[in-house]
Short mmCIF file of C-alpha atoms and ligand atoms in Angstrom, two decimals:
data_model
loop_
_atom_site.label_atom_id
_atom_site.label_comp_id
_atom_site.label_asym_id
_atom_site.label_seq_id
_atom_site.Cartn_x
_atom_site.Cartn_y
_atom_site.Cartn_z
CA GLN A 180 59.75 8.67 -113.47
CA LEU A 181 58.05 5.42 -112.65
CA GLY A 182 55.29 5.83 -115.22
CA ARG A 183 51.87 7.30 -115.31
CA SER A 184 49.93 4.98 -113.09
CA GLN A 185 52.43 5.18 -110.24
CA LEU A 186 52.68 8.93 -110.49
CA GLN A 187 48.95 9.15 -110.16
CA PHE A 188 49.01 6.83 -107.15
CA TYR A 189 51.65 8.99 -105.50
CA SER A 190 49.75 12.21 -105.98
CA GLU A 191 46.57 10.64 -104.67
CA ALA A 192 48.37 9.51 -101.53
CA LEU A 193 49.83 12.98 -101.07
CA ASP A 194 46.43 14.47 -101.62
CA ALA A 195 44.93 12.19 -99.00
CA ALA A 196 47.65 13.17 -96.52
CA VAL A 197 47.00 16.86 -97.09
CA ARG A 198 43.26 16.34 -96.74
CA GLN A 199 43.75 14.39 -93.53
CA ARG A 200 45.97 17.09 -92.09
CA HIS A 201 43.40 19.70 -92.98
CA TYR A 202 40.66 17.58 -91.44
CA ILE A 203 42.65 17.21 -88.20
CA ALA A 204 43.47 20.91 -88.11
CA THR A 205 39.82 21.87 -88.49
CA GLY A 206 38.74 19.67 -85.60
CA LEU A 207 41.68 20.56 -83.37
CA ARG A 208 40.82 24.23 -83.25
CA SER A 209 37.72 23.53 -81.20
CA ALA A 210 38.95 20.42 -79.35
CA LEU A 211 40.16 22.28 -76.26
CA GLU A 212 37.03 24.28 -75.61
CA GLN A 213 34.84 21.28 -76.42
CA GLN A 214 36.78 19.28 -73.82
CA GLN A 215 37.74 16.56 -76.27
CA PHE A 216 41.23 16.04 -74.87
CA GLN A 217 41.71 13.38 -72.27
CA LEU A 218 44.69 12.26 -70.20
CA PHE A 219 45.60 8.61 -69.97
CA TYR A 220 47.83 7.51 -67.12
CA GLN A 221 50.58 4.89 -67.17
CA GLY A 222 52.19 3.71 -63.95
CA LYS A 223 55.90 3.72 -63.13
CA PHE A 224 56.96 0.94 -60.80
CA ASN A 225 59.87 0.46 -58.46
CA ALA A 226 62.09 -2.18 -60.08
CA GLY A 227 62.97 -3.76 -56.76
CA SER A 228 59.70 -3.79 -54.86
CA GLY A 229 57.25 -3.62 -57.76
CA GLU A 230 55.39 -0.82 -56.00
CA LEU A 231 53.68 1.96 -57.91
CA GLU A 232 55.73 5.15 -57.55
CA GLY A 233 53.95 7.46 -59.93
CA MET A 234 52.46 7.85 -63.36
CA GLU A 235 53.02 9.53 -66.70
CA ALA A 236 50.17 11.56 -68.18
CA LEU A 237 49.69 10.88 -71.91
CA ILE A 238 47.27 12.95 -73.97
CA ARG A 239 44.55 11.49 -76.21
CA TRP A 240 42.01 13.21 -78.42
CA GLN A 241 38.49 11.88 -78.17
CA HIS A 242 37.32 12.83 -81.65
CA PRO A 243 33.53 13.11 -82.00
CA GLN A 244 33.50 11.03 -85.21
CA ASP A 245 36.76 9.11 -85.27
CA GLY A 246 37.17 7.98 -81.68
CA LEU A 247 40.42 8.03 -79.77
CA ILE A 248 43.35 9.63 -81.61
CA ALA A 249 46.97 9.08 -80.50
CA PRO A 250 49.25 12.06 -79.76
CA ASP A 251 51.66 11.28 -82.59
CA CYS A 252 48.77 11.82 -85.03
CA PHE A 253 47.63 15.22 -83.82
CA LEU A 254 50.39 16.90 -81.80
CA PRO A 255 52.48 17.73 -84.90
CA VAL A 256 49.43 19.47 -86.38
CA ALA A 257 48.76 21.22 -83.08
CA GLU A 258 52.36 22.42 -83.15
CA ALA A 259 51.96 23.81 -86.65
CA LEU A 260 48.82 25.62 -85.50
CA GLY A 261 50.62 27.14 -82.53
CA MET A 262 48.40 25.34 -80.04
CA MET A 263 51.07 23.67 -77.93
CA ASP A 264 51.22 26.29 -75.19
CA ALA A 265 47.48 26.05 -74.62
CA ILE A 266 47.57 22.26 -74.68
CA CYS A 267 50.50 22.15 -72.27
CA GLU A 268 48.67 24.44 -69.89
CA TRP A 269 45.65 22.14 -69.97
CA VAL A 270 47.75 19.00 -69.51
CA LEU A 271 49.68 20.47 -66.59
CA LEU A 272 46.60 21.64 -64.75
CA THR A 273 44.59 18.47 -65.40
CA ALA A 274 47.43 16.14 -64.37
CA CYS A 275 48.19 18.15 -61.21
CA LYS A 276 44.53 18.29 -60.17
CA GLN A 277 44.01 14.58 -60.77
CA THR A 278 47.15 13.64 -58.84
CA GLN A 279 46.26 15.91 -55.94
CA GLN A 280 42.83 14.29 -55.79
CA TRP A 281 44.40 10.81 -55.62
CA GLN A 282 46.97 12.09 -53.13
CA GLN A 283 44.22 13.24 -50.82
CA LEU A 284 42.64 9.78 -50.94
CA LEU A 285 46.04 8.29 -50.08
CA GLN A 286 46.60 10.59 -47.14
CA GLY A 287 46.29 7.95 -44.45
CA THR A 288 48.69 5.57 -46.23
CA ALA A 289 51.99 7.51 -46.36
CA ARG A 290 52.15 6.74 -50.08
CA LYS A 291 53.19 9.54 -52.41
CA LEU A 292 52.62 9.31 -56.15
CA THR A 293 54.41 11.53 -58.65
CA VAL A 294 52.96 12.64 -61.96
CA ALA A 295 55.02 13.26 -65.10
CA VAL A 296 53.95 15.64 -67.85
CA ASN A 297 55.55 15.72 -71.31
CA LEU A 298 56.79 18.99 -72.73
CA SER A 299 57.13 19.40 -76.45
CA ALA A 300 60.21 20.70 -78.20
CA SER A 301 58.39 23.29 -80.23
CA GLN A 302 56.56 24.89 -77.43
CA ASN A 303 57.62 28.19 -76.05
CA LEU A 304 59.34 26.66 -73.05
CA ARG A 305 61.41 29.70 -72.30
CA ASP A 306 58.71 32.29 -71.88
CA LYS A 307 55.70 30.50 -70.50
CA LEU A 308 56.78 27.38 -68.70
CA LEU A 309 57.58 28.85 -65.29
CA ALA A 310 54.27 30.72 -65.06
CA GLN A 311 52.35 27.66 -66.28
CA VAL A 312 53.95 25.41 -63.70
CA GLN A 313 53.43 27.94 -60.92
CA SER A 314 49.76 28.37 -61.69
CA ALA A 315 49.12 24.60 -62.08
CA ILE A 316 50.73 24.04 -58.67
CA ALA A 317 48.84 26.91 -57.06
CA GLU A 318 45.48 25.97 -58.56
CA SER A 319 45.74 22.24 -57.83
CA GLY A 320 47.44 22.41 -54.45
CA LEU A 321 49.80 19.60 -55.50
CA ALA A 322 53.18 19.50 -53.74
CA PRO A 323 55.78 20.59 -56.34
CA ALA A 324 57.93 17.60 -55.39
CA LEU A 325 55.24 15.33 -56.86
CA LEU A 326 55.39 16.99 -60.29
CA GLU A 327 57.87 15.83 -62.88
CA LEU A 328 58.49 17.34 -66.31
CA GLU A 329 59.69 15.10 -69.14
CA ILE A 330 61.77 16.93 -71.72
CA THR A 331 63.33 15.40 -74.82
CA GLU A 332 66.90 16.13 -75.71
CA ASN A 333 65.81 17.87 -78.88
CA ALA A 334 63.91 20.43 -76.81
CA LEU A 335 67.18 21.55 -75.25
CA ILE A 336 68.95 22.50 -78.45
CA GLU A 337 67.59 25.96 -79.14
CA GLU A 338 68.73 28.78 -76.87
CA PRO A 339 70.07 26.33 -74.29
CA ALA A 340 71.38 29.00 -71.92
CA LYS A 341 67.98 30.67 -71.68
CA LEU A 342 66.20 27.38 -71.24
CA ALA A 343 68.66 26.22 -68.58
CA LYS A 344 67.79 29.32 -66.59
CA VAL A 345 64.05 28.63 -66.80
CA LEU A 346 64.54 24.99 -65.88
CA GLU A 347 66.69 25.97 -62.91
CA GLN A 348 63.85 28.16 -61.65
CA VAL A 349 61.40 25.31 -62.11
CA ALA A 350 63.78 22.93 -60.34
CA ALA A 351 64.17 25.45 -57.50
CA MET A 352 60.42 25.11 -56.90
CA GLY A 353 61.07 21.44 -56.14
CA VAL A 354 59.80 20.10 -59.47
CA THR A 355 61.70 17.12 -60.91
CA LEU A 356 63.12 17.14 -64.45
CA SER A 357 63.58 14.04 -66.58
CA LEU A 358 65.37 13.67 -69.85
CA ASP A 359 62.96 11.68 -72.04
CA ASP A 360 63.91 9.33 -74.88
CA PHE A 361 67.46 9.40 -73.57
CA GLY A 362 69.95 8.21 -76.14
CA THR A 363 67.91 9.04 -79.23
CA GLY A 364 68.59 12.77 -79.59
CA PHE A 365 71.58 14.96 -80.14
CA SER A 366 74.56 15.44 -77.82
CA SER A 367 72.81 13.83 -74.87
CA LEU A 368 75.78 13.89 -72.58
CA GLU A 369 76.32 17.59 -72.78
CA HIS A 370 72.81 18.29 -71.54
CA ILE A 371 73.12 16.34 -68.37
CA LYS A 372 75.92 18.61 -67.35
CA ASP A 373 74.21 21.88 -68.22
CA PHE A 374 70.61 21.24 -67.16
CA PRO A 375 69.21 20.35 -63.74
CA ILE A 376 68.22 16.82 -64.80
CA ASN A 377 67.22 14.36 -62.05
CA ILE A 378 66.00 11.40 -64.08
CA LEU A 379 67.05 9.68 -67.30
CA LYS A 380 64.32 7.86 -69.15
CA ILE A 381 65.98 5.26 -71.30
CA ASP A 382 64.12 5.07 -74.59
CA LYS A 383 62.11 1.98 -75.35
CA SER A 384 64.14 1.35 -78.50
CA PHE A 385 67.04 0.31 -76.20
CA VAL A 386 64.83 -2.08 -74.26
CA CYS A 387 62.95 -3.89 -77.01
CA GLY A 388 65.85 -5.67 -78.71
CA ILE A 389 67.66 -7.12 -75.73
CA GLU A 390 66.29 -10.65 -75.85
CA GLN A 391 67.65 -11.20 -79.34
CA ASP A 392 70.98 -9.54 -79.23
CA GLU A 393 74.01 -9.42 -76.93
CA ARG A 394 75.12 -6.00 -78.18
CA SER A 395 71.70 -4.55 -77.33
CA ARG A 396 72.00 -6.01 -73.83
CA ARG A 397 75.39 -4.44 -73.36
CA LEU A 398 74.16 -1.08 -74.61
CA LEU A 399 71.20 -1.07 -72.24
CA ALA A 400 73.41 -2.10 -69.32
CA ALA A 401 75.82 0.71 -70.21
CA LEU A 402 73.00 3.30 -70.30
CA ILE A 403 71.73 2.22 -66.88
CA ASN A 404 75.29 2.30 -65.51
CA PHE A 405 75.78 5.73 -66.94
CA ALA A 406 72.70 7.08 -65.17
CA ASN A 407 73.65 5.50 -61.89
CA GLY A 408 77.21 6.75 -62.12
CA PHE A 409 75.94 10.23 -62.70
CA ASP A 410 73.68 10.15 -59.67
CA VAL A 411 70.52 10.51 -61.70
CA MET A 412 67.65 8.09 -61.42
CA SER A 413 67.18 5.65 -64.29
CA VAL A 414 63.80 4.73 -65.71
CA ALA A 415 63.38 2.12 -68.44
CA GLU A 416 60.38 2.67 -70.69
CA GLY A 417 58.66 0.20 -72.98
CA VAL A 418 59.21 -2.81 -70.70
CA GLU A 419 57.00 -5.50 -72.23
CA THR A 420 58.39 -8.82 -70.98
CA GLU A 421 59.54 -10.38 -67.71
CA ALA A 422 62.98 -10.95 -69.26
CA GLN A 423 63.32 -7.24 -70.00
CA ALA A 424 62.15 -6.31 -66.50
CA ASN A 425 64.59 -8.75 -64.90
CA PHE A 426 67.47 -7.47 -66.98
CA CYS A 427 66.76 -3.83 -66.10
CA ARG A 428 66.35 -4.64 -62.42
CA ASP A 429 69.51 -6.77 -62.28
CA HIS A 430 71.51 -3.96 -63.84
CA GLY A 431 70.36 -1.42 -61.30
CA CYS A 432 67.57 0.41 -63.10
CA TYR A 433 65.39 2.17 -60.55
CA LEU A 434 61.95 2.44 -62.17
CA LEU A 435 60.20 0.39 -64.83
CA GLN A 436 57.42 1.52 -67.12
CA GLY A 437 55.72 -0.46 -69.85
CA TYR A 438 52.87 -2.66 -70.98
CA LEU A 439 54.11 -5.50 -68.73
CA TYR A 440 53.05 -3.50 -65.68
CA CYS A 441 50.42 -1.11 -66.92
CA LYS A 442 49.09 0.14 -70.23
CA PRO A 443 48.14 3.81 -70.45
CA MET A 444 44.47 4.09 -69.43
CA PRO A 445 41.84 6.67 -68.50
CA ALA A 446 41.92 8.11 -64.99
CA ALA A 447 38.91 6.13 -63.78
CA ALA A 448 40.41 2.80 -64.86
CA PHE A 449 43.82 3.75 -63.43
CA TYR A 450 42.19 4.57 -60.14
CA GLN A 451 40.34 1.27 -60.07
CA GLN A 452 43.32 -0.90 -60.98
CA HIS A 453 46.21 0.89 -59.31
CA ILE A 454 45.11 3.41 -56.68
CA GLU A 455 42.11 1.79 -55.03
CA PRO A 456 44.08 -1.37 -54.06
CA LEU A 457 46.47 0.88 -52.10
CA LEU A 458 43.60 2.13 -49.96
CA LYS A 459 42.65 -1.29 -48.63
P1 C2E B 786 56.81 9.31 -74.83
O1 C2E B 786 56.82 10.44 -73.89
O2 C2E B 786 58.11 8.65 -75.14
O3 C2E B 786 55.75 8.26 -74.23
C1 C2E B 786 55.93 6.88 -74.29
C2 C2E B 786 55.08 6.26 -75.37
O4 C2E B 786 55.30 4.86 -75.36
C3 C2E B 786 53.58 6.45 -75.14
O5 C2E B 786 52.95 6.55 -76.41
C4 C2E B 786 53.19 5.14 -74.45
O6 C2E B 786 51.84 4.82 -74.62
C5 C2E B 786 54.09 4.16 -75.18
N1 C2E B 786 54.39 2.98 -74.37
C6 C2E B 786 54.33 2.84 -73.03
N2 C2E B 786 54.68 1.60 -72.65
C7 C2E B 786 54.97 0.92 -73.79
C8 C2E B 786 55.40 -0.44 -74.05
O7 C2E B 786 55.59 -1.27 -73.16
N3 C2E B 786 55.62 -0.76 -75.36
C9 C2E B 786 55.44 0.14 -76.37
N4 C2E B 786 55.69 -0.28 -77.61
N5 C2E B 786 55.04 1.41 -76.16
C10 C2E B 786 54.81 1.79 -74.88
P2 C2E B 786 51.81 7.63 -76.68
O8 C2E B 786 50.90 7.70 -75.49
O9 C2E B 786 51.20 7.31 -78.00
O10 C2E B 786 52.61 8.97 -76.76
C11 C2E B 786 53.52 9.20 -77.81
C12 C2E B 786 54.31 10.45 -77.60
O11 C2E B 786 53.47 11.61 -77.66
C13 C2E B 786 54.96 10.51 -76.22
O12 C2E B 786 56.16 9.75 -76.24
C14 C2E B 786 55.18 12.00 -76.07
O13 C2E B 786 56.36 12.40 -76.72
C15 C2E B 786 54.01 12.59 -76.81
N6 C2E B 786 52.98 13.01 -75.83
C16 C2E B 786 52.04 12.28 -75.21
N7 C2E B 786 51.28 13.03 -74.38
C17 C2E B 786 51.77 14.30 -74.48
C18 C2E B 786 51.43 15.55 -73.85
O14 C2E B 786 50.52 15.66 -73.01
N8 C2E B 786 52.16 16.65 -74.21
C19 C2E B 786 53.20 16.55 -75.10
N9 C2E B 786 53.88 17.66 -75.40
N10 C2E B 786 53.56 15.39 -75.68
C20 C2E B 786 52.86 14.28 -75.38
CA1 CA B 787 57.48 10.79 -71.89
CA1 CA B 788 59.93 8.42 -73.79
CA1 CA B 789 59.11 8.68 -77.36
#
């Protein structure tokens, strides 16, 4: 419709996208066995005391040619390839083992650090999750109370009754459940009633605008109030400035996570910057 040259441009772009997807898919198939996945860790900090309370594990793909690839670039392809169960199993086990190792170093200090693992909406949560969590806990020796699972609202839509049952079994083990990206999905409020949710993670989109706009401030305050009124713990993600941190803290948010406190980083760097100082 726009004329020949633009049509050609469009098809070239589409072609490039298809080629890139194919390229990613080809490499992904061997990424697990070649140990090219890596977990980065980002701290979560007590809003009042500023103390480290735990971390979120975030996957990266160390591509042999292209360097570090972000999850948004390859997880959708992994989903299409049916690889999410295998990836989740690896993430769970790796995060639990790493946290247990740090926990053992912290033994003399009475500090306990939690680790949060993201679950993807497409993955076969209903059938495999319980067994995966059980075996990660058994193999790592991590206390179940130190494991947290982050689930997005959109993951709760399909077969909610079946999923609620699985999540109740996981919760009965002592594992914590958080609702991730709270406020961005569908029918959020319903899920808090029907699922054993302990933590609401307020999406970073509600945090980033508050310095500019009074309505954004009121919305964020309302979300924090909602969590507190419901007796679930509130976590604000994407906290990048002191003003944002102060606002969240003053409105009763319990944990803060974001670049202001800690960027996601490899385990060795996280240990050096955030765990080792606790040992002194
Ligand atoms: P998410 O769970 O909402 O994770 C938060 C994202 O925000 C992360 O992006 C994190 O690096 C980024 N972030 C943290 N602090 C800040 C900040 O202060 N400002 C801004 N602008 N961003 C911040 P990342 O690591 O690229 O992960 C993107 C998404 O990929 C995650 O969103 C999660 O949905 C998914 N993901 C990551 N790791 C895994 C995994 O192991 N398994 C599954 N299923 N999904 C994962
Ligand atoms: Ca998350
Ligand atoms: Ca999130
Ligand atoms: Ca997100």
